[in-house]
Coordinates of C-alpha atoms in Angstrom, one line a residue:
X1 CA 0.2 21.3 -20.1
X2 CA -1.1 20.2 -16.8
X3 CA -0.1 17.3 -15.0
X4 CA -3.1 14.7 -14.7
X5 CA -3.5 13.2 -11.2
X6 CA -1.7 10.1 -12.5
X7 CA 1.6 11.8 -13.2
X8 CA 1.0 13.9 -9.9
X9 CA 1.2 10.7 -7.9
X10 CA 3.6 9.0 -10.3
X11 CA 6.2 11.9 -10.5
X12 CA 6.0 12.2 -6.1
X13 CA 7.4 8.4 -5.8
X14 CA 9.9 9.2 -8.7
X15 CA 10.9 11.9 -6.6
X16 CA 11.6 9.7 -3.7
X17 CA 13.0 7.1 -5.0
X18 CA 15.4 9.8 -6.7
X19 CA 16.3 10.2 -3.6
X20 CA 17.1 7.2 -2.6
X21 CA 14.2 6.8 -0.3
X22 CA 11.8 3.6 -1.0
X23 CA 8.1 4.8 -0.5
X24 CA 7.1 1.4 0.2
X25 CA 9.2 1.1 3.1
X26 CA 8.2 4.0 5.2
X27 CA 7.7 3.4 8.6
X28 CA 4.3 4.2 10.4
X29 CA 3.1 2.4 13.3
X30 CA -0.3 3.0 16.0
X31 CA -3.7 3.2 15.9
X32 CA -3.7 5.4 13.1
X33 CA -1.5 4.0 10.8
X34 CA 1.0 7.0 10.3
X35 CA -0.7 10.2 8.8
X36 CA -4.7 10.4 9.1
X37 CA -7.1 13.4 8.6
X38 CA -7.8 15.3 11.8
X39 CA -11.3 16.0 11.7
X40 CA -12.5 12.3 10.4
X41 CA -9.6 10.9 12.3
X42 CA -9.3 8.0 9.8
X43 CA -6.2 6.6 8.5
X44 CA -5.4 7.9 4.8
X45 CA -4.8 5.3 2.2
X46 CA -1.9 3.4 1.5
X47 CA -0.4 5.1 -1.5
X48 CA -1.1 8.3 0.3
X49 CA 0.8 7.0 3.3
X50 CA 3.8 6.5 1.2
X51 CA 3.3 9.9 -0.9
X52 CA 2.9 12.1 2.5
X53 CA 6.2 13.2 4.3
X54 CA 4.9 12.9 7.9
X55 CA 3.1 10.9 9.7
X56 CA 0.1 12.7 12.1
X57 CA -2.5 15.1 11.5
X58 CA -3.3 16.2 8.0
X59 CA -6.3 18.4 6.8
X60 CA -7.5 20.5 4.1
X61 CA -6.4 25.0 4.4
X62 CA -10.2 25.0 4.9
X63 CA -10.6 22.3 7.7
X64 CA -7.4 23.6 9.6
X65 CA -9.7 27.3 9.4
X66 CA -12.6 25.6 10.7
X67 CA -10.6 24.6 13.7
X68 CA -9.2 28.4 14.5
X69 CA -6.0 27.6 13.1
X70 CA -3.9 29.5 10.5
X71 CA -1.5 27.9 7.8
X72 CA 1.5 29.7 7.8
X73 CA 2.4 31.8 5.2
X74 CA 4.8 30.3 2.3
X75 CA 4.1 26.5 3.8
X76 CA 3.6 24.3 0.8
X77 CA 0.5 21.4 0.6
X78 CA 1.4 18.1 -0.6
X79 CA -1.6 16.3 -2.1
X80 CA -3.8 12.9 -1.1
X81 CA -5.9 11.0 -3.7
X82 CA -9.1 9.2 -3.7
X83 CA -11.5 7.9 -6.1
X84 CA -15.1 9.9 -6.6
X85 CA -17.4 7.3 -8.5
X86 CA -19.2 9.4 -11.7
X87 CA -22.5 8.1 -12.8
X88 CA -22.9 7.8 -16.8
X89 CA -25.5 7.0 -19.3
X90 CA -24.4 5.2 -22.8
X91 CA -25.9 3.7 -25.4
X92 CA -25.7 -0.2 -26.0
X93 CA -25.5 -2.1 -29.3
X94 CA -29.5 -2.3 -28.9
X95 CA -29.6 1.6 -28.3
X96 CA -30.7 0.8 -24.7
X97 CA -29.3 3.4 -22.1
X98 CA -26.8 1.5 -20.1
X99 CA -26.1 3.3 -16.6
X100 CA -22.2 2.5 -15.4
X101 CA -20.5 4.0 -12.4
X102 CA -16.9 5.2 -13.5
X103 CA -14.3 6.1 -10.9
X104 CA -12.1 9.0 -11.5
X105 CA -8.9 9.4 -9.5
X106 CA -9.3 13.0 -8.0
X107 CA -6.8 14.8 -5.5
X108 CA -6.8 17.5 -2.1
X109 CA -4.5 19.7 -1.1
X110 CA -3.5 19.0 2.5
X111 CA -1.1 21.1 5.3
X112 CA 0.5 18.9 8.0
X113 CA -0.2 20.0 12.2
X114 CA 3.3 21.4 11.8
X115 CA 2.6 23.7 9.5
X116 CA -0.2 25.4 11.3
X117 CA -0.5 27.9 14.4
X118 CA -3.4 28.0 16.8
X119 CA -3.9 24.0 16.6
X120 CA -2.6 21.7 19.2
X121 CA -1.7 18.0 17.6
X122 CA -3.8 15.6 19.4
X123 CA -2.1 13.4 21.8
X124 CA -0.8 9.8 20.7
X125 CA -2.5 6.7 21.0
X126 CA -0.5 3.8 21.3
X127 CA -1.7 -0.1 19.9
X128 CA -2.0 -2.4 23.0
X129 CA -1.4 -5.9 22.5
X130 CA -0.7 -8.6 24.5
X131 CA 1.9 -10.1 22.1
X132 CA 5.3 -8.8 20.9
X133 CA 5.5 -8.0 16.9
X134 CA 7.2 -10.9 16.1
X135 CA 4.6 -13.2 17.7
X136 CA 2.0 -10.8 16.1
X137 CA 2.9 -11.5 13.1
X138 CA 3.3 -15.0 13.0
X139 CA 0.1 -15.3 14.4
X140 CA -1.4 -13.2 11.7
X141 CA 0.3 -15.0 8.7
X142 CA -0.5 -18.7 10.0
X143 CA -3.9 -17.5 10.7
X144 CA -4.4 -16.3 7.2
X145 CA -3.2 -19.6 6.1
X146 CA -5.1 -21.8 7.9
X147 CA -8.4 -19.8 7.3
X148 CA -7.3 -20.2 3.4
X149 CA -6.3 -23.8 3.7
X150 CA -2.7 -22.1 2.1
X151 CA 0.0 -25.5 2.5
X152 CA 2.8 -23.9 3.7
X153 CA 6.2 -25.4 3.1
X154 CA 9.5 -25.0 5.2
X155 CA 12.5 -26.5 4.1
X156 CA 16.2 -26.3 3.4
X157 CA 16.2 -24.2 0.4
X158 CA 17.1 -21.0 -1.9
X159 CA 13.7 -20.6 -2.8
X160 CA 10.9 -18.7 -1.5
X161 CA 7.6 -18.5 -4.0
X162 CA 4.2 -18.9 -4.1
X163 CA 2.6 -21.9 -6.4
X164 CA -1.1 -20.7 -7.3
X165 CA -1.6 -24.4 -8.6
X166 CA -0.8 -25.9 -5.8
X167 CA -1.7 -22.9 -3.5
X168 CA 1.2 -23.4 -1.7
X169 CA 3.3 -21.2 -0.1
X170 CA 7.5 -22.4 0.0
X171 CA 9.6 -21.1 1.9
X172 CA 13.4 -21.8 3.6
X173 CA 14.0 -22.3 7.1
X174 CA 14.0 -19.9 9.6
X175 CA 17.8 -20.2 10.5
X176 CA 18.8 -19.7 7.0
X177 CA 17.8 -16.0 6.7
X178 CA 20.0 -13.7 8.7
X179 CA 17.5 -12.3 11.5
X180 CA 13.9 -13.3 12.0
X181 CA 12.3 -10.3 11.0
X182 CA 13.4 -11.1 7.1
X183 CA 12.0 -14.6 7.7
X184 CA 8.8 -12.7 8.0
X185 CA 9.1 -10.2 5.4
X186 CA 9.6 -12.9 2.9
X187 CA 6.7 -14.8 4.6
X188 CA 4.7 -11.6 4.1
X189 CA 5.7 -11.0 0.6
X190 CA 4.4 -14.6 -0.5
X191 CA 1.4 -14.2 1.5
X192 CA 0.1 -11.3 -0.4
X193 CA 0.8 -13.5 -4.0
X194 CA -0.9 -15.8 -2.8
X195 CA -4.0 -13.2 -2.4
X196 CA -4.3 -13.4 -6.0
X197 CA -6.3 -16.2 -6.4
X198 CA -9.4 -15.9 -7.6
X199 CA -11.7 -16.4 -3.8
X200 CA -9.4 -13.7 -2.6
X201 CA -8.5 -10.7 -4.7
X202 CA -8.6 -12.1 -7.8
X203 CA -5.6 -11.0 -9.4
X204 CA -5.0 -14.5 -11.1
X205 CA -5.8 -13.8 -14.9
X206 CA -3.8 -11.2 -15.0
X207 CA -0.8 -13.4 -13.7
X208 CA -1.7 -16.2 -15.8
X209 CA 0.8 -15.8 -18.7
X210 CA 3.3 -13.5 -17.0
X211 CA 6.5 -13.5 -18.4
X212 CA 9.8 -12.8 -16.2
X213 CA 10.4 -9.0 -16.6
X214 CA 7.5 -8.1 -18.1
X215 CA 5.2 -5.0 -16.6
X216 CA 3.0 -7.6 -15.5
X217 CA 5.6 -9.2 -13.7
X218 CA 6.6 -5.9 -12.2
X219 CA 3.3 -5.2 -10.9
X220 CA 2.6 -8.2 -9.4
X221 CA 6.3 -7.9 -7.6
X222 CA 5.3 -4.4 -6.5
X223 CA 1.8 -5.7 -5.0
X224 CA 3.5 -8.2 -2.9
X225 CA 6.6 -5.7 -2.0
X226 CA 4.4 -2.6 -0.9
X227 CA 1.7 -5.1 0.9
X228 CA 4.4 -7.2 2.7
X229 CA 6.1 -3.6 3.9
X230 CA 2.5 -2.5 5.0
X231 CA 1.7 -5.5 7.3
X232 CA 5.4 -5.3 9.2
X233 CA 5.0 -1.6 9.4
X234 CA 1.6 -1.8 11.1
X235 CA 3.0 -4.6 13.7
X236 CA 6.0 -2.2 14.1
X237 CA 9.0 -4.7 12.6
X238 CA 11.5 -3.0 11.0
X239 CA 13.8 -4.8 8.8
X240 CA 17.2 -3.7 7.3
X241 CA 16.4 -3.9 3.7
X242 CA 19.7 -3.8 3.1
X243 CA 19.4 -5.8 0.3
X244 CA 17.4 -3.6 -1.2
X245 CA 18.7 0.0 -0.6
X246 CA 21.0 -0.4 -3.9
X247 CA 21.2 1.7 -7.2
X248 CA 20.0 -1.2 -9.3
X249 CA 17.1 -2.3 -7.2
X250 CA 15.6 1.8 -7.1
X251 CA 16.5 2.6 -11.0
X252 CA 14.5 -0.9 -12.3
X253 CA 11.5 0.5 -10.4
X254 CA 12.2 4.2 -11.7
X255 CA 12.2 2.8 -15.6
X256 CA 9.1 1.1 -14.8
X257 CA 7.1 4.0 -13.3
X258 CA 8.5 6.6 -16.3
X259 CA 7.0 4.0 -18.6
X260 CA 3.4 3.9 -16.7
X261 CA 2.1 6.8 -14.9
X262 CA -1.0 4.6 -13.5
X263 CA 1.5 2.0 -12.4
X264 CA 1.9 3.1 -8.6
X265 CA -1.6 3.9 -8.4
X266 CA -3.1 0.3 -9.6
X267 CA -0.2 -1.5 -7.5
X268 CA -0.6 0.0 -4.3
X269 CA -4.6 0.0 -4.7
X270 CA -4.2 -4.3 -5.0
X271 CA -1.5 -3.9 -2.0
X272 CA -3.9 -2.1 0.3
X273 CA -6.8 -5.0 -0.8
X274 CA -4.6 -8.0 -0.5
X275 CA -3.3 -6.6 3.1
X276 CA -6.9 -6.0 4.4
X277 CA -7.5 -9.6 3.4
X278 CA -4.8 -11.2 5.0
X279 CA -5.5 -9.2 8.2
X280 CA -9.4 -10.1 7.5
X281 CA -10.4 -6.2 7.7
X282 CA -13.2 -5.3 6.3
X283 CA -12.5 -2.7 3.6
X284 CA -13.9 1.0 4.3
X285 CA -15.2 3.0 1.2
X286 CA -14.2 6.1 0.9
X287 CA -11.0 5.7 2.7
X288 CA -8.7 8.8 1.5

C-alpha cells in the first residue's frame, strides 16, 4: 500500500533521527531562511525546512526545465508538502446544505539546484542588521513579552517554565547557564509555550489537562523545541545542544513519531505559527 503524505513526512523525520540528526536543530540562516523556491524566491515552510537535505534553491522538474535547466539522470527528488483547501458540501441535521473547507496535505517532488545542469545558482543575499545575534534575540524576545504584557522572572533557581495561569515566564539567572546562547535558547523555548494563550495562538484548551509524559504533553514540548530552534536559527545563533544529542532524547521522539503519523505535521505547523507571532510576522497564506 502506498504511503500517504503524513507517512512520507514522518518517515523522513524518523530516518533523520535514526541517523542521529535532530531535524529541528538544523541550521539555516540568511534572507531566504535556508531552502527556498527558485521561481517564487519564497522560503519553504518550517516543516519543509526540516525535511529538505540542503539549503538554497529548489524547484520542480518542470520549473527547472522552463528555466532551461536539465535535471541530471539518476538524481533523486525530495518532497515538500503544502495544504490544499478542498470545498465540500454536506447536509446538516436539518437536511440543509452546508459548505465546508477541508485542508488536505499534498506534496510536490522537487530537486536542488546542485542536481541541475544549465542553471546557475542565484547570488547569495545576506541579512543586514545593526545588532549582533545575541542583542537581536534579546530585543526580539523582550519586545514580545513587553507587547504581550508577559511577566518575566529571573532568579536563582533550577526551574524554567511558563505559567499560563499567571502568564509568567520563569528563568534561572543567566550566569547559571553554561553560556549565553543556552540562556536565550531556554528563553525562546518558554516564550513559545507562552503563545498557547487563547489571545495568542490558542493552544490553551489542548494543554489544560495535559499530564506529564502524555502524547499531548510531548506535542507541546516539540512545538516549543521546534519554535525555539527556528528563532535561534533565523538569527544565526548556534547552541551546543550537547544535552539533547543523546540516545535517550532521540529514542523518546522516535517512539512518539512512530505512534502517530500526524504528530510532526501538527507540531511543526503550530511551532511556525508561534514563531511568527513572537517575531510579529504576518502569516502569508500558501507558504509551502
